[in-house]
Amino acid sequence: MEHLVRRILHLDMDAFYASVEQRDDPSLRGLPVAVGGDPSRRGVVAAASYEARAFGVRSAISMARAVRLCPRLKIVKPDFSRYKAVSDQVFALFRAVTPLVEP
């Protein structure tokens, strides 16, 4: 009798936007990065790099608070069309392995 093995792969992509920015701009690598709006105009953090998270910067907090938590925070305006293109590439890799993919 054939023994089937079930495997579940879970990827945390909460820092995805920030990771794409760090990938595409080497000057941001290793630095605290937040993708989102202007801190002086009620902007919000859409994603924070792991370096920014060490200071307490998280998705959905105000950018003004993020800057208070991490004064050296690098703020990048979002480029959602680029993130969609990269996301499509990532999910294509998943689907090349299995059709059982849940975003």
PDB file of N, CA and C in Angstrom, residues 12 14-15 17-18 32-37 43-70 73:
ATOM      1  N   ASP A  12       5.003  33.461   5.717  1.00  0.00           N
ATOM      2  CA  ASP A  12       4.634  34.754   6.290  1.00  0.00           C
ATOM      3  C   ASP A  12       5.106  35.820   5.313  1.00  0.00           C
ATOM      4  N   ASP A  14       3.954  39.065   5.467  1.00  0.00           N
ATOM      5  CA  ASP A  14       3.492  40.332   6.020  1.00  0.00           C
ATOM      6  C   ASP A  14       4.451  41.474   5.687  1.00  0.00           C
ATOM      7  N   ALA A  15       5.726  41.196   5.560  1.00  0.00           N
ATOM      8  CA  ALA A  15       6.726  42.224   5.230  1.00  0.00           C
ATOM      9  C   ALA A  15       7.005  42.265   3.723  1.00  0.00           C
ATOM     10  N   TYR A  17       5.898  43.826   0.928  1.00  0.00           N
ATOM     11  CA  TYR A  17       6.168  45.071   0.201  1.00  0.00           C
ATOM     12  C   TYR A  17       7.556  45.612   0.562  1.00  0.00           C
ATOM     13  N   ALA A  18       7.879  45.610   1.839  1.00  0.00           N
ATOM     14  CA  ALA A  18       9.186  46.115   2.281  1.00  0.00           C
ATOM     15  C   ALA A  18      10.314  45.233   1.733  1.00  0.00           C
ATOM     16  N   PRO A  32      15.895  49.871   8.576  1.00  0.00           N
ATOM     17  CA  PRO A  32      14.461  49.840   8.880  1.00  0.00           C
ATOM     18  C   PRO A  32      13.691  50.565   7.776  1.00  0.00           C
ATOM     19  N   VAL A  33      12.762  49.858   7.139  1.00  0.00           N
ATOM     20  CA  VAL A  33      12.005  50.378   6.007  1.00  0.00           C
ATOM     21  C   VAL A  33      10.513  50.214   6.288  1.00  0.00           C
ATOM     22  N   ALA A  34       9.761  51.252   5.960  1.00  0.00           N
ATOM     23  CA  ALA A  34       8.302  51.166   6.008  1.00  0.00           C
ATOM     24  C   ALA A  34       7.758  51.620   4.671  1.00  0.00           C
ATOM     25  N   VAL A  35       6.831  50.849   4.146  1.00  0.00           N
ATOM     26  CA  VAL A  35       6.143  51.213   2.918  1.00  0.00           C
ATOM     27  C   VAL A  35       4.799  51.798   3.339  1.00  0.00           C
ATOM     28  N   GLY A  36       4.516  52.988   2.829  1.00  0.00           N
ATOM     29  CA  GLY A  36       3.241  53.600   3.190  1.00  0.00           C
ATOM     30  C   GLY A  36       3.201  55.072   2.881  1.00  0.00           C
ATOM     31  N   GLY A  37       2.290  55.752   3.578  1.00  0.00           N
ATOM     32  CA  GLY A  37       2.013  57.147   3.304  1.00  0.00           C
ATOM     33  C   GLY A  37       2.871  58.121   4.078  1.00  0.00           C
ATOM     34  N   GLY A  43      -0.552  59.374   6.960  1.00  0.00           N
ATOM     35  CA  GLY A  43      -0.167  58.143   6.292  1.00  0.00           C
ATOM     36  C   GLY A  43      -0.139  56.964   7.248  1.00  0.00           C
ATOM     37  N   VAL A  44      -0.266  55.780   6.692  1.00  0.00           N
ATOM     38  CA  VAL A  44      -0.292  54.537   7.465  1.00  0.00           C
ATOM     39  C   VAL A  44       0.770  53.599   6.909  1.00  0.00           C
ATOM     40  N   VAL A  45       1.326  52.768   7.787  1.00  0.00           N
ATOM     41  CA  VAL A  45       2.308  51.772   7.379  1.00  0.00           C
ATOM     42  C   VAL A  45       1.573  50.608   6.709  1.00  0.00           C
ATOM     43  N   ALA A  46       1.913  50.331   5.460  1.00  0.00           N
ATOM     44  CA  ALA A  46       1.345  49.187   4.742  1.00  0.00           C
ATOM     45  C   ALA A  46       2.160  47.935   5.019  1.00  0.00           C
ATOM     46  N   ALA A  47       3.478  48.101   5.184  1.00  0.00           N
ATOM     47  CA  ALA A  47       4.369  46.978   5.488  1.00  0.00           C
ATOM     48  C   ALA A  47       5.639  47.525   6.106  1.00  0.00           C
ATOM     49  N   ALA A  48       6.225  46.746   6.993  1.00  0.00           N
ATOM     50  CA  ALA A  48       7.465  47.139   7.658  1.00  0.00           C
ATOM     51  C   ALA A  48       8.486  46.017   7.532  1.00  0.00           C
ATOM     52  N   SER A  49       9.728  46.387   7.285  1.00  0.00           N
ATOM     53  CA  SER A  49      10.798  45.397   7.207  1.00  0.00           C
ATOM     54  C   SER A  49      11.047  44.813   8.600  1.00  0.00           C
ATOM     55  N   TYR A  50      11.730  43.698   8.627  1.00  0.00           N
ATOM     56  CA  TYR A  50      12.045  43.085   9.916  1.00  0.00           C
ATOM     57  C   TYR A  50      12.939  43.990  10.752  1.00  0.00           C
ATOM     58  N   GLU A  51      13.779  44.777  10.095  1.00  0.00           N
ATOM     59  CA  GLU A  51      14.632  45.732  10.824  1.00  0.00           C
ATOM     60  C   GLU A  51      13.775  46.808  11.486  1.00  0.00           C
ATOM     61  N   ALA A  52      12.700  47.242  10.834  1.00  0.00           N
ATOM     62  CA  ALA A  52      11.795  48.239  11.420  1.00  0.00           C
ATOM     63  C   ALA A  52      10.961  47.625  12.537  1.00  0.00           C
ATOM     64  N   ARG A  53      10.599  46.375  12.384  1.00  0.00           N
ATOM     65  CA  ARG A  53       9.799  45.690  13.404  1.00  0.00           C
ATOM     66  C   ARG A  53      10.532  45.612  14.742  1.00  0.00           C
ATOM     67  N   ALA A  54      11.843  45.573  14.679  1.00  0.00           N
ATOM     68  CA  ALA A  54      12.629  45.536  15.928  1.00  0.00           C
ATOM     69  C   ALA A  54      12.383  46.781  16.776  1.00  0.00           C
ATOM     70  N   PHE A  55      11.926  47.865  16.149  1.00  0.00           N
ATOM     71  CA  PHE A  55      11.627  49.115  16.854  1.00  0.00           C
ATOM     72  C   PHE A  55      10.149  49.227  17.213  1.00  0.00           C
ATOM     73  N   GLY A  56       9.357  48.228  16.862  1.00  0.00           N
ATOM     74  CA  GLY A  56       7.928  48.256  17.140  1.00  0.00           C
ATOM     75  C   GLY A  56       7.082  48.751  15.984  1.00  0.00           C
ATOM     76  N   VAL A  57       7.689  48.994  14.840  1.00  0.00           N
ATOM     77  CA  VAL A  57       6.944  49.437  13.655  1.00  0.00           C
ATOM     78  C   VAL A  57       6.215  48.238  13.069  1.00  0.00           C
ATOM     79  N   ARG A  58       4.912  48.392  12.859  1.00  0.00           N
ATOM     80  CA  ARG A  58       4.069  47.309  12.360  1.00  0.00           C
ATOM     81  C   ARG A  58       3.119  47.844  11.293  1.00  0.00           C
ATOM     82  N   SER A  59       2.586  46.950  10.501  1.00  0.00           N
ATOM     83  CA  SER A  59       1.552  47.315   9.534  1.00  0.00           C
ATOM     84  C   SER A  59       0.356  47.907  10.272  1.00  0.00           C
ATOM     85  N   ALA A  60      -0.282  48.865   9.629  1.00  0.00           N
ATOM     86  CA  ALA A  60      -1.532  49.482  10.081  1.00  0.00           C
ATOM     87  C   ALA A  60      -1.365  50.549  11.164  1.00  0.00           C
ATOM     88  N   ILE A  61      -0.159  50.808  11.654  1.00  0.00           N
ATOM     89  CA  ILE A  61      -0.002  51.925  12.589  1.00  0.00           C
ATOM     90  C   ILE A  61       0.228  53.195  11.769  1.00  0.00           C
ATOM     91  N   SER A  62      -0.002  54.336  12.397  1.00  0.00           N
ATOM     92  CA  SER A  62       0.212  55.580  11.663  1.00  0.00           C
ATOM     93  C   SER A  62       1.702  55.735  11.358  1.00  0.00           C
ATOM     94  N   MET A  63       1.993  56.332  10.228  1.00  0.00           N
ATOM     95  CA  MET A  63       3.394  56.556   9.859  1.00  0.00           C
ATOM     96  C   MET A  63       4.046  57.532  10.830  1.00  0.00           C
ATOM     97  N   ALA A  64       3.271  58.481  11.358  1.00  0.00           N
ATOM     98  CA  ALA A  64       3.818  59.423  12.341  1.00  0.00           C
ATOM     99  C   ALA A  64       4.297  58.663  13.582  1.00  0.00           C
ATOM    100  N   ARG A  65       3.509  57.712  14.044  1.00  0.00           N
ATOM    101  CA  ARG A  65       3.932  56.899  15.198  1.00  0.00           C
ATOM    102  C   ARG A  65       5.153  56.061  14.841  1.00  0.00           C
ATOM    103  N   ALA A  66       5.173  55.509  13.638  1.00  0.00           N
ATOM    104  CA  ALA A  66       6.306  54.694  13.190  1.00  0.00           C
ATOM    105  C   ALA A  66       7.600  55.504  13.240  1.00  0.00           C
ATOM    106  N   VAL A  67       7.535  56.757  12.805  1.00  0.00           N
ATOM    107  CA  VAL A  67       8.726  57.620  12.809  1.00  0.00           C
ATOM    108  C   VAL A  67       9.138  57.951  14.241  1.00  0.00           C
ATOM    109  N   ARG A  68       8.174  58.097  15.137  1.00  0.00           N
ATOM    110  CA  ARG A  68       8.519  58.327  16.563  1.00  0.00           C
ATOM    111  C   ARG A  68       9.217  57.095  17.148  1.00  0.00           C
ATOM    112  N   LEU A  69       8.737  55.918  16.779  1.00  0.00           N
ATOM    113  CA  LEU A  69       9.347  54.682  17.273  1.00  0.00           C
ATOM    114  C   LEU A  69      10.737  54.461  16.683  1.00  0.00           C
ATOM    115  N   CYS A  70      10.911  54.891  15.431  1.00  0.00           N
ATOM    116  CA  CYS A  70      12.164  54.642  14.715  1.00  0.00           C
ATOM    117  C   CYS A  70      12.521  55.884  13.894  1.00  0.00           C
ATOM    118  N   LEU A  73      13.827  55.656  10.288  1.00  0.00           N
ATOM    119  CA  LEU A  73      13.001  54.863   9.390  1.00  0.00           C
ATOM    120  C   LEU A  73      13.058  55.420   7.968  1.00  0.00           C
TER     121      LEU A  73
END
